[in-house]
Amino acid sequence: MVLGSKVSRIPCLSHFGVVHQTNTMATLSDSLSVHSPSIAEPERHRNGTHFLISLRNLCRSGKVKNLDEALDLFQGLARMKPLPSVKDFTLLVGVVVRMKHYTTAISLVKHMDSSLGIEPDTITLNIVINCLCRLKFIAFGFSVFGNMFKLGLEPTHMTLTTLINGLCVQGNVAQALELAYHVENMGYPLDVYTYGVLINGLCKMGDTSAALGWLRKIEQRNWKPNVVVYSTIVDGFCKDGLVCEAFNLWLEMRAKGVLPNLVTYTCLIQGLCNFGRWKEAGSLVNEMMKIGMMPDLQTLNILVDAFCKEGKIMQAKSVIGFMTLTGKGPDVFTYNSFIHIYCLQNKMNEAMKVFHLMISRGCLPDIVVFTSLIYGWFKDKNINKAMHLLDEMGKMGLLPDVVTWTTLIGGLCQAGRPLAAKELFFNMHKYGQFPNLQTCAVILDGLCKGHLLSEALSLVEMMEKSNLDLNIVIYSILLDGMCGAGKLNAAWELFSSLPAKGLQINVYTYTIMIKGLCKQGLLDKAEDLLMNMEENGCLPNNCTYNVFVQGLLTKKEIARSIKYLTIMMDKGFSVDAATTEMIINYLSTNAGDTKIREFLFQKR
DNA sequence: TTAGGGTTAG
């Protein structure tokens, strides 16, 4: 790729709409063309040395405050005569990368190379590869890797670790593992960091047990796993709901002399909060504060969000009090936690109050906040308000992402307009957004619930033909649609074929089929399935029992209803509103039936 | 290595 008269080492991103760099470069070039004030040579040399020393200190201590300051420093470097070494430039680019300004970092390297004549070294190109991978331009990352050889630069194991990480970030962990094996066979020694990257990739795809296996491999090689590796797996266990396993690993790391840091604590606190284990989460917060580790805004936001999701608004507000006291936050994450819960609770006035409050306090709403509100207004059946916010969002220069599109599609389905939703689904690509599995699930459910089963079936057929890896959620939705339309035989056939597709039938799928069988009056078959699911290691939940009891009550199978209501009580499950209503209805028309009366009023 | 928005059964 030719850039001026020199061969650029960085592939062009403009094909992919990454144009921000051009603007950055225009500003930079303009500023750089201004002549520096004339200083006598020895004086300039002294000033230059002083500038370089202070720049290195600033970069290494992490004290560069923002992107503007980093760009000013870059201009300072570019003005020096003679120009500083590539190492100083690279140090500064590294700072920009830590601020997550990946496109700008790439632009800076490009400018060093093509305008200043500073040739990148291996470390500079490692940084560029990392930026390209983070921006999901992994193919370009590999092409920079290829260029390294042409330039006579030897890639290091860090180059390879960066590429392995790039594959993981893209969700391509299998290829990342393959590359890691290949790299090792080629004689590049991997280290704890490479294994850490693979462990992170495995955790992100939900395979925490495989990640744990790689931790053991680190130990077998007599390397010492670091706090990042442990924290990654602790987080993985927490996200899988395996908080006990997370705690065991936490104990293990401490026993092995690796001290948990703020991230490790934060992961565990979130794991505990997600399962309502408030007391233990509180103890952990106290413990960390006792050892002088103050929770940061991210940790506090996790607490706020968890409290909001539990409906504990007062406690959430008290965390905000703590934030104000310590001068951290609230920020857009904090406000969104409140907005989201108010939207879920149909308290749209409250949600809008928070929305206006954040704006009045100078905190700009982002796409997540707008999407929460659009979801809330649709849920409140106020399409006009939802559309108005979509407009407002556009005026702020925020483009809807795939989540916003999914929300709009779901909203139209809820509003009884599944065909309009289908239009959006098939046209969103024109706006640069492509449906993902969750979008497909939403439209499919809308079509099924809108009694458009044949449309739903052809959509699934289309999805099967494409490269989408359909999951159990998609098939569960379709099964529910088929059962709802009375196509029980076809549903049963599909249900039976799911294991052969490599799909794990879950409690939703079983419950949907039990409901379908009950609807057709096939109570014995439904009961068999209920038994069967336990044998298959999938435990029925509150909903499963309610669905089955409702089936029994519809057929006036009172003795069997009582049997299953008793089982539910013993297991600590509650009778939901629909089941209760059916019992009351039965009692009002069968006042003479003493069995269910005795059951309801027995002393327990 | 850690945080917020969209999916399936009652």
Coordinates of C-alpha atoms (C1' of nucleotides) in Angstrom, one line a residue:
Chain A
M1 CA 0.0 0.0 0.0
V2 CA 1.5 3.3 -1.1
L3 CA 1.4 6.4 1.1
G4 CA 3.3 9.3 -0.5
S5 CA 6.6 7.9 -1.7
K6 CA 7.1 5.5 1.2
V7 CA 5.8 2.0 1.7
S8 CA 3.4 2.2 4.7
R9 CA 3.6 -0.5 7.2
I10 CA 0.1 0.1 8.4
P11 CA -2.9 -1.1 6.3
C12 CA -5.5 1.4 5.5
L13 CA -8.7 1.3 7.6
S14 CA -10.7 3.7 5.6
H15 CA -12.4 0.9 3.7
F16 CA -14.0 -0.1 6.9
G17 CA -15.3 3.3 7.8
V18 CA -12.6 4.0 10.3
V19 CA -12.2 7.6 9.3
H20 CA -11.6 9.2 12.7
Q21 CA -7.8 8.8 12.2
T22 CA -7.9 11.1 9.1
N23 CA -9.3 14.0 11.2
T24 CA -6.8 13.4 13.9
M25 CA -4.0 13.4 11.4
A26 CA -5.2 16.6 9.8
T27 CA -5.1 18.4 13.2
L28 CA -1.7 16.9 14.0
S29 CA -0.2 17.8 10.6
D30 CA -1.5 21.3 10.9
S31 CA -0.1 21.8 14.3
L32 CA 3.2 20.2 13.4
S33 CA 3.7 22.6 10.5
V34 CA 4.0 25.5 12.9
H35 CA 7.6 26.3 13.5
S36 CA 9.0 25.9 17.0
P37 CA 10.4 29.1 18.5
S38 CA 14.0 29.7 17.7
I39 CA 16.3 28.6 20.6
A40 CA 20.0 28.6 20.7
E41 CA 21.4 25.1 20.0
P42 CA 22.9 24.1 23.5
E43 CA 19.8 25.6 25.2
R44 CA 17.5 23.6 22.9
H45 CA 19.5 20.5 23.6
R46 CA 19.2 21.0 27.4
N47 CA 15.4 21.7 27.1
G48 CA 15.0 18.7 24.8
T49 CA 16.7 16.3 27.3
H50 CA 14.6 17.7 30.1
F51 CA 11.4 17.3 28.0
L52 CA 12.3 13.7 27.2
I53 CA 13.0 12.8 30.9
S54 CA 9.7 14.4 32.0
L55 CA 7.8 12.7 29.1
R56 CA 9.2 9.3 30.1
N57 CA 8.3 9.8 33.7
L58 CA 4.8 10.9 32.8
C59 CA 4.2 7.9 30.5
R60 CA 5.6 5.4 32.9
S61 CA 3.7 6.7 36.0
G62 CA 0.4 6.8 34.1
K63 CA 0.0 10.5 34.8
V64 CA -1.0 11.6 31.3
K65 CA -4.5 12.8 31.9
N66 CA -6.3 12.6 28.6
L67 CA -5.9 12.2 24.9
D68 CA -5.3 16.0 24.3
E69 CA -2.4 16.0 26.7
A70 CA -0.9 12.9 25.0
L71 CA -1.3 14.5 21.5
D72 CA 0.4 17.7 22.8
L73 CA 3.3 15.6 24.1
F74 CA 3.4 13.9 20.7
Q75 CA 3.7 17.3 19.0
G76 CA 6.5 18.2 21.4
L77 CA 8.4 15.0 20.4
A78 CA 7.8 15.7 16.7
R79 CA 9.2 19.2 17.0
M80 CA 12.5 18.1 18.6
K81 CA 15.7 18.3 16.6
P82 CA 17.2 15.8 16.3
L83 CA 14.1 13.7 16.5
P84 CA 14.0 11.4 19.5
S85 CA 14.2 7.6 19.1
V86 CA 11.4 5.3 18.1
K87 CA 11.3 4.1 21.7
D88 CA 10.1 7.5 23.1
F89 CA 7.5 7.7 20.4
T90 CA 6.4 4.2 21.1
L91 CA 6.2 4.8 24.8
L92 CA 3.8 7.7 24.2
V93 CA 1.7 5.7 21.7
G94 CA 1.4 3.0 24.4
V95 CA -0.2 5.6 26.6
V96 CA -2.8 6.4 23.9
V97 CA -3.5 2.7 23.6
R98 CA -4.1 2.4 27.4
M99 CA -6.7 5.2 26.9
K100 CA -8.4 2.9 24.4
H101 CA -7.9 5.4 21.5
Y102 CA -6.9 2.6 19.1
T103 CA -7.5 4.4 15.8
T104 CA -5.6 7.5 17.0
A105 CA -2.7 5.3 18.1
I106 CA -2.5 3.7 14.7
S107 CA -2.7 7.2 13.1
L108 CA 0.2 8.4 15.3
V109 CA 2.4 5.4 14.2
K110 CA 1.5 6.1 10.6
H111 CA 2.5 9.7 11.0
M112 CA 5.8 8.8 12.7
D113 CA 6.6 6.5 9.8
S114 CA 5.4 8.4 6.8
S115 CA 5.9 12.1 7.8
L116 CA 8.6 12.0 10.4
G117 CA 10.6 9.2 9.0
I118 CA 10.8 7.3 12.3
E119 CA 10.7 3.6 11.4
P120 CA 8.7 1.5 13.8
D121 CA 10.4 -1.3 15.6
T122 CA 9.0 -4.6 16.7
I123 CA 7.4 -3.1 19.8
T124 CA 5.7 -0.3 17.8
L125 CA 4.3 -2.9 15.4
N126 CA 3.2 -5.1 18.3
I127 CA 1.2 -2.1 19.5
V128 CA -0.3 -1.6 16.1
I129 CA -1.3 -5.3 15.8
N130 CA -2.9 -5.0 19.2
C131 CA -4.9 -1.9 18.1
L132 CA -6.0 -3.6 14.9
C133 CA -7.1 -6.7 16.9
R134 CA -9.0 -4.6 19.5
L135 CA -10.8 -2.8 16.6
K136 CA -11.6 -6.3 15.3
F137 CA -9.5 -5.9 12.1
I138 CA -7.7 -9.1 12.9
A139 CA -6.8 -9.8 9.2
F140 CA -5.0 -6.5 9.1
G141 CA -3.2 -7.5 12.3
F142 CA -1.9 -10.6 10.5
S143 CA -0.8 -8.5 7.5
V144 CA 1.2 -6.2 9.8
F145 CA 2.7 -9.4 11.2
G146 CA 3.6 -10.5 7.7
N147 CA 5.2 -7.1 6.9
M148 CA 7.4 -7.5 10.0
F149 CA 9.4 -10.2 8.2
K150 CA 9.7 -8.1 5.1
L151 CA 11.1 -5.3 7.1
G152 CA 13.6 -7.6 8.7
L153 CA 12.0 -7.3 12.1
E154 CA 11.8 -10.5 14.3
P155 CA 8.4 -10.9 15.9
T156 CA 8.6 -11.7 19.6
H157 CA 6.4 -14.0 21.6
M158 CA 4.5 -10.9 22.6
T159 CA 3.6 -10.4 18.9
L160 CA 2.2 -13.9 18.8
T161 CA 0.4 -13.5 22.1
T162 CA -1.2 -10.3 20.7
L163 CA -2.5 -12.1 17.7
I164 CA -3.7 -15.0 19.8
N165 CA -5.6 -12.5 21.9
G166 CA -7.0 -10.9 18.7
L167 CA -8.5 -14.2 17.7
C168 CA -9.9 -14.6 21.2
V169 CA -11.4 -11.1 21.2
Q170 CA -13.2 -12.1 17.9
G171 CA -14.6 -15.1 19.7
N172 CA -12.4 -17.5 17.7
V173 CA -10.9 -19.4 20.6
A174 CA -10.5 -22.6 18.7
Q175 CA -8.2 -20.9 16.2
A176 CA -6.4 -19.1 19.0
L177 CA -5.6 -22.5 20.6
E178 CA -4.5 -23.9 17.3
L179 CA -2.2 -20.9 16.8
A180 CA -0.8 -21.3 20.3
Y181 CA 0.1 -25.0 19.6
H182 CA 1.6 -24.0 16.3
V183 CA 3.7 -21.2 17.7
E184 CA 5.0 -23.4 20.4
N185 CA 6.0 -26.1 17.9
M186 CA 7.8 -23.5 15.9
G187 CA 10.0 -22.9 18.9
Y188 CA 8.6 -19.6 20.2
P189 CA 8.3 -20.1 24.0
L190 CA 4.9 -19.2 25.3
D191 CA 4.6 -17.8 28.8
V192 CA 2.0 -17.1 31.6
Y193 CA 0.7 -14.1 29.6
T194 CA -0.1 -16.2 26.5
Y195 CA -1.8 -18.8 28.7
G196 CA -3.6 -15.9 30.4
V197 CA -4.9 -14.7 27.0
L198 CA -6.2 -18.2 26.2
I199 CA -7.7 -18.5 29.6
N200 CA -9.6 -15.2 29.1
G201 CA -10.8 -16.4 25.7
L202 CA -12.1 -19.6 27.2
C203 CA -13.8 -17.8 30.0
K204 CA -15.5 -15.3 27.7
M205 CA -17.0 -18.2 25.7
G206 CA -18.3 -19.7 28.9
D207 CA -15.8 -22.7 29.1
T208 CA -14.5 -21.9 32.5
S209 CA -13.6 -25.6 33.3
A210 CA -11.3 -25.6 30.2
A211 CA -9.8 -22.3 31.5
L212 CA -9.2 -24.0 34.8
G213 CA -7.4 -26.8 32.9
W214 CA -5.0 -24.3 31.4
L215 CA -4.3 -22.8 34.9
R216 CA -3.3 -26.3 35.9
K217 CA -1.0 -26.5 32.8
I218 CA 0.7 -23.3 34.0
E219 CA 1.4 -25.0 37.3
Q220 CA 2.6 -28.2 35.7
R221 CA 5.2 -26.1 33.8
N222 CA 6.3 -24.7 37.2
W223 CA 5.3 -21.2 36.1
K224 CA 3.6 -19.0 38.7
P225 CA 0.0 -18.0 37.7
N226 CA -0.5 -14.3 38.4
V227 CA -3.4 -12.4 39.9
V228 CA -4.8 -11.6 36.4
V229 CA -5.1 -15.3 35.5
Y230 CA -6.8 -16.2 38.8
S231 CA -9.1 -13.1 38.6
T232 CA -10.1 -14.1 35.1
I233 CA -11.2 -17.6 36.2
V234 CA -12.8 -16.3 39.4
D235 CA -14.9 -14.0 37.2
G236 CA -15.7 -16.9 34.8
F237 CA -17.0 -19.0 37.7
C238 CA -19.0 -16.1 39.1
K239 CA -20.6 -15.5 35.7
D240 CA -21.5 -19.2 35.4
G241 CA -23.2 -18.9 38.8
L242 CA -20.6 -21.2 40.4
V243 CA -19.8 -18.8 43.3
C244 CA -18.5 -21.7 45.5
E245 CA -16.0 -22.7 42.9
A246 CA -14.9 -19.0 42.6
F247 CA -14.4 -18.9 46.4
N248 CA -12.4 -22.0 46.4
L249 CA -10.1 -20.6 43.8
W250 CA -9.9 -17.4 45.8
L251 CA -8.8 -19.4 48.8
E252 CA -6.3 -21.3 46.7
M253 CA -4.7 -18.2 45.3
R254 CA -4.2 -16.7 48.7
A255 CA -2.8 -20.0 50.0
K256 CA -0.3 -19.9 47.1
G257 CA 0.8 -16.4 48.0
V258 CA -1.0 -14.5 45.2
L259 CA -2.9 -11.6 46.7
P260 CA -6.4 -10.7 45.3
N261 CA -6.5 -7.2 43.9
L262 CA -9.4 -4.8 43.4
V263 CA -10.5 -6.7 40.2
T264 CA -10.6 -10.0 42.0
Y265 CA -12.7 -8.5 44.8
T266 CA -15.0 -6.8 42.3
C267 CA -15.6 -10.0 40.4
L268 CA -16.5 -11.9 43.6
I269 CA -18.7 -9.1 44.9
Q270 CA -20.6 -9.1 41.6
G271 CA -20.9 -12.9 41.7
L272 CA -22.4 -12.8 45.2
C273 CA -24.7 -9.8 44.4
N274 CA -26.1 -11.6 41.4
F275 CA -27.3 -14.4 43.6
G276 CA -28.7 -12.2 46.3
R277 CA -25.9 -13.1 48.8
W278 CA -25.8 -9.5 50.1
K279 CA -24.4 -10.3 53.5
E280 CA -21.3 -12.0 52.0
A281 CA -20.9 -9.3 49.4
G282 CA -21.1 -6.7 52.2
S283 CA -18.4 -8.6 54.2
L284 CA -16.1 -8.6 51.2
V285 CA -16.6 -4.8 50.7
N286 CA -15.7 -4.3 54.4
E287 CA -12.8 -6.7 54.2
M288 CA -11.3 -4.8 51.2
M289 CA -11.7 -1.5 52.9
K290 CA -10.1 -2.8 56.1
I291 CA -7.0 -3.6 54.2
G292 CA -7.0 -0.1 52.6
M293 CA -8.4 -1.1 49.3
M294 CA -11.0 1.4 48.4
P295 CA -13.8 0.3 46.0
D296 CA -13.6 2.3 42.7
L297 CA -16.5 3.7 40.7
Q298 CA -16.8 0.4 38.8
T299 CA -17.2 -1.6 42.0
L300 CA -19.7 0.9 43.4
N301 CA -21.7 0.8 40.2
I302 CA -21.9 -3.0 40.4
L303 CA -23.4 -2.6 43.9
V304 CA -25.8 0.1 42.7
D305 CA -26.9 -2.1 39.8
A306 CA -27.4 -5.2 41.9
F307 CA -29.4 -3.2 44.5
C308 CA -31.6 -1.7 41.7
K309 CA -32.2 -5.2 40.2
E310 CA -33.3 -6.4 43.6
G311 CA -35.7 -3.4 43.9
K312 CA -33.6 -2.1 46.8
I313 CA -33.7 1.5 45.6
M314 CA -32.9 3.0 49.1
Q315 CA -29.7 0.9 49.4
A316 CA -28.7 1.9 45.8
K317 CA -29.2 5.5 46.7
S318 CA -27.1 5.1 49.8
V319 CA -24.2 3.8 47.6
I320 CA -24.6 7.0 45.6
G321 CA -24.3 8.9 48.8
F322 CA -20.9 7.1 49.4
M323 CA -19.9 8.0 45.8
T324 CA -20.6 11.7 46.4
L325 CA -18.7 11.6 49.7
T326 CA -15.6 10.1 48.0
G327 CA -15.9 12.3 44.9
K328 CA -16.4 9.4 42.5
G329 CA -19.4 9.4 40.3
P330 CA -22.3 9.0 39.8
D331 CA -21.6 8.4 36.1
V332 CA -23.7 7.2 33.1
F333 CA -23.5 3.6 34.3
T334 CA -24.9 4.6 37.7
Y335 CA -27.8 6.6 36.2
N336 CA -28.6 3.9 33.8
S337 CA -29.1 1.3 36.6
F338 CA -31.9 3.4 37.9
I339 CA -33.4 4.2 34.5
H340 CA -33.4 0.5 33.6
I341 CA -35.1 -0.7 36.7
Y342 CA -37.7 2.1 36.5
C343 CA -38.4 1.0 32.9
L344 CA -38.8 -2.6 33.9
Q345 CA -41.2 -1.6 36.6
N346 CA -43.2 0.6 34.2
K347 CA -42.4 3.7 36.2
M348 CA -41.6 5.8 33.2
N349 CA -42.1 9.1 34.9
E350 CA -39.4 8.1 37.4
A351 CA -37.1 6.9 34.6
M352 CA -37.5 10.2 32.7
K353 CA -36.8 12.1 35.9
V354 CA -33.5 10.4 36.2
F355 CA -32.8 11.0 32.5
H356 CA -33.4 14.7 32.9
L357 CA -31.4 14.8 36.2
M358 CA -28.3 13.3 34.6
I359 CA -28.4 15.8 31.8
S360 CA -28.8 18.7 34.2
R361 CA -25.8 17.4 36.0
G362 CA -23.7 17.4 32.9
C363 CA -23.7 13.6 32.4
L364 CA -24.5 12.9 28.7
P365 CA -26.8 9.9 28.1
D366 CA -25.4 7.3 25.8
I367 CA -26.8 4.7 23.5
V368 CA -27.4 2.3 26.4
V369 CA -29.5 4.9 28.3
F370 CA -31.6 5.7 25.2
T371 CA -32.1 2.0 24.5
S372 CA -33.3 1.4 28.1
L373 CA -35.8 4.2 27.8
I374 CA -37.0 3.2 24.3
Y375 CA -37.5 -0.3 25.7
G376 CA -39.4 1.2 28.7
W377 CA -41.8 3.3 26.5
F378 CA -42.5 0.3 24.3
K379 CA -43.2 -1.8 27.4
D380 CA -45.6 1.0 28.5
K381 CA -47.2 0.7 25.1
N382 CA -46.3 4.3 24.2
I383 CA -44.8 4.0 20.7
N384 CA -44.8 7.8 20.1
K385 CA -42.6 8.4 23.1
A386 CA -40.2 5.6 22.1
M387 CA -39.9 7.0 18.6
H388 CA -39.4 10.5 20.0
L389 CA -36.4 9.3 22.0
L390 CA -35.0 7.5 18.9
D391 CA -35.1 10.9 17.2
E392 CA -33.5 12.6 20.2
M393 CA -30.8 10.0 20.1
G394 CA -30.1 10.7 16.4
K395 CA -29.9 14.4 17.1
M396 CA -27.2 13.7 19.6
G397 CA -25.2 11.9 16.9
L398 CA -25.8 8.5 18.4
L399 CA -26.6 5.7 15.9
P400 CA -28.8 2.8 16.9
D401 CA -26.7 -0.4 17.4
V402 CA -27.9 -4.0 17.2
V403 CA -29.4 -3.8 20.7
T404 CA -31.4 -0.7 19.9
W405 CA -32.6 -2.4 16.7
T406 CA -33.6 -5.5 18.6
T407 CA -35.5 -3.4 21.1
L408 CA -37.4 -1.6 18.3
I409 CA -38.2 -4.9 16.6
G410 CA -39.4 -6.4 20.0
G411 CA -41.3 -3.3 20.7
L412 CA -43.3 -3.4 17.5
C413 CA -44.0 -7.1 18.1
Q414 CA -45.3 -6.3 21.6
A415 CA -47.4 -3.6 20.0
G416 CA -49.1 -6.2 17.9
R417 CA -47.3 -5.3 14.7
P418 CA -45.1 -8.3 13.9
L419 CA -45.1 -7.6 10.2
A420 CA -43.8 -4.1 10.7
A421 CA -41.1 -5.6 13.0
K422 CA -40.2 -8.1 10.2
E423 CA -39.7 -5.2 7.8
L424 CA -37.2 -3.6 10.3
F425 CA -35.5 -7.0 10.8
F426 CA -34.9 -7.3 7.0
N427 CA -33.9 -3.7 6.5
M428 CA -31.6 -3.0 9.4
H429 CA -28.5 -4.0 7.4
K430 CA -29.1 -0.9 5.3
Y431 CA -28.2 1.1 8.4
G432 CA -25.1 -0.9 9.0
Q433 CA -26.4 -3.1 11.7
F434 CA -26.8 -6.9 11.3
P435 CA -29.2 -9.1 13.3
N436 CA -27.6 -11.4 15.7
L437 CA -29.1 -14.5 17.3
Q438 CA -30.9 -12.5 19.9
T439 CA -32.5 -10.3 17.2
C440 CA -33.6 -13.5 15.4
A441 CA -35.1 -14.8 18.7
V442 CA -37.0 -11.6 19.2
I443 CA -38.5 -11.5 15.7
L444 CA -39.2 -15.2 15.8
D445 CA -41.1 -14.9 19.0
G446 CA -43.0 -11.9 17.7
L447 CA -44.1 -13.9 14.6
C448 CA -45.1 -17.0 16.7
K449 CA -47.1 -14.9 19.2
G450 CA -48.6 -13.0 16.3
H451 CA -50.0 -16.3 15.0
L452 CA -47.7 -16.1 11.9
L453 CA -46.3 -19.7 12.3
S454 CA -45.6 -20.2 8.6
E455 CA -43.6 -17.0 8.5
A456 CA -41.7 -18.1 11.6
L457 CA -41.0 -21.5 10.1
S458 CA -39.6 -20.0 6.9
L459 CA -37.5 -17.6 8.9
V460 CA -36.0 -20.6 10.8
E461 CA -35.4 -22.4 7.6
M462 CA -33.6 -19.3 6.2
M463 CA -31.5 -19.1 9.4
E464 CA -30.6 -22.8 9.2
K465 CA -29.4 -22.3 5.7
S466 CA -27.2 -19.3 6.7
N467 CA -24.2 -19.7 8.8
L468 CA -26.0 -18.8 12.0
D469 CA -25.4 -21.3 14.8
L470 CA -28.9 -21.6 16.0
N471 CA -29.2 -22.2 19.7
I472 CA -31.7 -23.8 22.1
V473 CA -33.5 -20.5 22.6
I474 CA -34.4 -20.2 19.0
Y475 CA -35.8 -23.7 18.9
S476 CA -37.6 -23.3 22.2
I477 CA -39.4 -20.2 20.8
L478 CA -40.3 -22.1 17.6
L479 CA -41.6 -25.1 19.7
D480 CA -43.8 -22.8 21.7
G481 CA -45.1 -21.3 18.5
M482 CA -45.8 -24.8 17.1
C483 CA -47.5 -26.0 20.2
G484 CA -49.6 -22.8 20.4
A485 CA -50.8 -23.4 16.8
G486 CA -51.8 -26.9 17.7
K487 CA -49.0 -28.5 15.7
L488 CA -48.1 -30.8 18.6
N489 CA -46.8 -33.8 16.4
A490 CA -44.5 -31.6 14.4
A491 CA -43.3 -29.9 17.7
W492 CA -42.6 -33.3 19.3
E493 CA -40.7 -34.4 16.2
L494 CA -38.5 -31.3 16.3
F495 CA -38.1 -31.6 20.1
S496 CA -36.9 -35.2 19.7
S497 CA -34.4 -34.1 17.0
L498 CA -32.7 -31.4 19.1
P499 CA -30.1 -33.6 20.8
A500 CA -28.9 -34.8 17.4
K501 CA -28.3 -31.2 16.5
G502 CA -26.0 -31.0 19.5
L503 CA -28.3 -28.8 21.5
Q504 CA -28.8 -29.2 25.2
I505 CA -32.5 -29.2 26.1
N506 CA -33.0 -26.8 29.0
V507 CA -35.8 -26.2 31.5
Y508 CA -37.5 -23.7 29.2
T509 CA -37.7 -26.3 26.4
Y510 CA -39.1 -29.0 28.7
T511 CA -41.6 -26.6 30.2
I512 CA -42.8 -25.5 26.7
M513 CA -43.3 -29.1 25.7
I514 CA -45.1 -30.0 29.0
K515 CA -47.4 -27.0 28.4
G516 CA -48.0 -28.2 24.8
L517 CA -48.8 -31.7 25.9
C518 CA -51.1 -30.5 28.6
K519 CA -52.9 -28.2 26.1
Q520 CA -53.7 -31.3 24.0
G521 CA -54.9 -33.1 27.2
L522 CA -52.0 -35.6 27.1
L523 CA -51.4 -35.4 30.8
D524 CA -49.7 -38.8 31.2
K525 CA -47.2 -37.9 28.5
A526 CA -46.6 -34.6 30.1
E527 CA -46.0 -36.3 33.5
D528 CA -43.6 -38.7 31.8
L529 CA -41.6 -35.8 30.4
L530 CA -41.5 -34.1 33.8
M531 CA -40.0 -37.3 35.3
N532 CA -37.8 -37.7 32.3
M533 CA -36.2 -34.3 32.7
E534 CA -35.1 -35.0 36.3
E535 CA -33.5 -38.2 35.0
N536 CA -31.7 -36.2 32.3
G537 CA -30.2 -33.9 34.9
C538 CA -32.5 -30.9 34.2
L539 CA -34.4 -30.0 37.3
P540 CA -37.9 -28.7 36.9
N541 CA -38.4 -25.2 38.4
N542 CA -41.2 -23.1 39.8
C543 CA -42.6 -22.5 36.3
T544 CA -42.5 -26.1 35.2
Y545 CA -44.6 -27.2 38.1
N546 CA -47.1 -24.3 37.7
V547 CA -47.5 -25.2 34.0
F548 CA -48.2 -28.9 34.8
V549 CA -50.6 -28.2 37.7
Q550 CA -52.5 -25.7 35.4
G551 CA -52.8 -28.6 32.9
L552 CA -54.1 -30.9 35.6
L553 CA -56.6 -28.3 36.9
T554 CA -57.9 -27.7 33.4
K555 CA -58.8 -31.4 33.2
K556 CA -60.1 -31.3 36.7
E557 CA -57.5 -33.9 37.8
I558 CA -57.8 -32.7 41.5
A559 CA -56.0 -35.6 43.2
R560 CA -53.0 -35.3 40.9
S561 CA -53.1 -31.5 41.3
I562 CA -52.9 -31.9 45.0
K563 CA -50.0 -34.4 44.7
Y564 CA -48.0 -31.9 42.6
L565 CA -48.9 -28.9 44.7
T566 CA -47.6 -30.8 47.7
I567 CA -44.4 -31.6 45.8
M568 CA -44.0 -27.9 44.9
M569 CA -44.5 -26.9 48.5
D570 CA -41.9 -29.5 49.7
K571 CA -39.4 -28.1 47.2
G572 CA -40.1 -24.6 48.3
F573 CA -41.7 -23.5 45.1
S574 CA -44.6 -21.0 45.0
V575 CA -48.0 -21.2 43.3
D576 CA -48.2 -18.4 40.8
A577 CA -51.0 -16.1 40.0
A578 CA -52.4 -18.1 37.1
T579 CA -52.5 -21.3 39.1
T580 CA -54.1 -19.6 42.1
E581 CA -56.8 -18.1 39.9
M582 CA -57.6 -21.6 38.5
I583 CA -57.8 -23.0 42.0
I584 CA -60.2 -20.2 43.1
N585 CA -62.3 -20.7 39.9
Y586 CA -62.5 -24.4 40.6
L587 CA -63.5 -23.9 44.2
S588 CA -66.2 -21.3 43.2
T589 CA -67.9 -23.8 40.9
N590 CA -67.2 -27.0 42.9
A591 CA -67.9 -25.8 46.4
G592 CA -68.6 -29.4 47.5
D593 CA -65.1 -30.6 46.7
T594 CA -63.6 -31.1 50.1
K595 CA -60.2 -32.5 49.0
I596 CA -58.7 -29.3 47.7
R597 CA -60.3 -27.3 50.5
E598 CA -58.6 -29.6 53.1
F599 CA -55.3 -29.3 51.2
L600 CA -55.5 -25.5 51.1
F601 CA -56.4 -25.1 54.7
Q602 CA -54.3 -27.8 56.3
K603 CA -51.8 -26.8 59.0
R604 CA -48.2 -26.9 57.7
Chain B
dT1 C1' -8.6 -9.5 34.7
dT2 C1' -14.0 -6.1 36.8
dA3 C1' -19.7 -2.4 35.6
dG4 C1' -25.0 -0.6 32.6
dG5 C1' -29.4 -1.6 27.4
dG6 C1' -32.3 -6.3 23.6
dT7 C1' -34.2 -13.4 23.6
dT8 C1' -37.6 -18.5 25.1
dA9 C1' -41.7 -21.4 29.7
dG10 C1' -45.7 -19.5 34.6

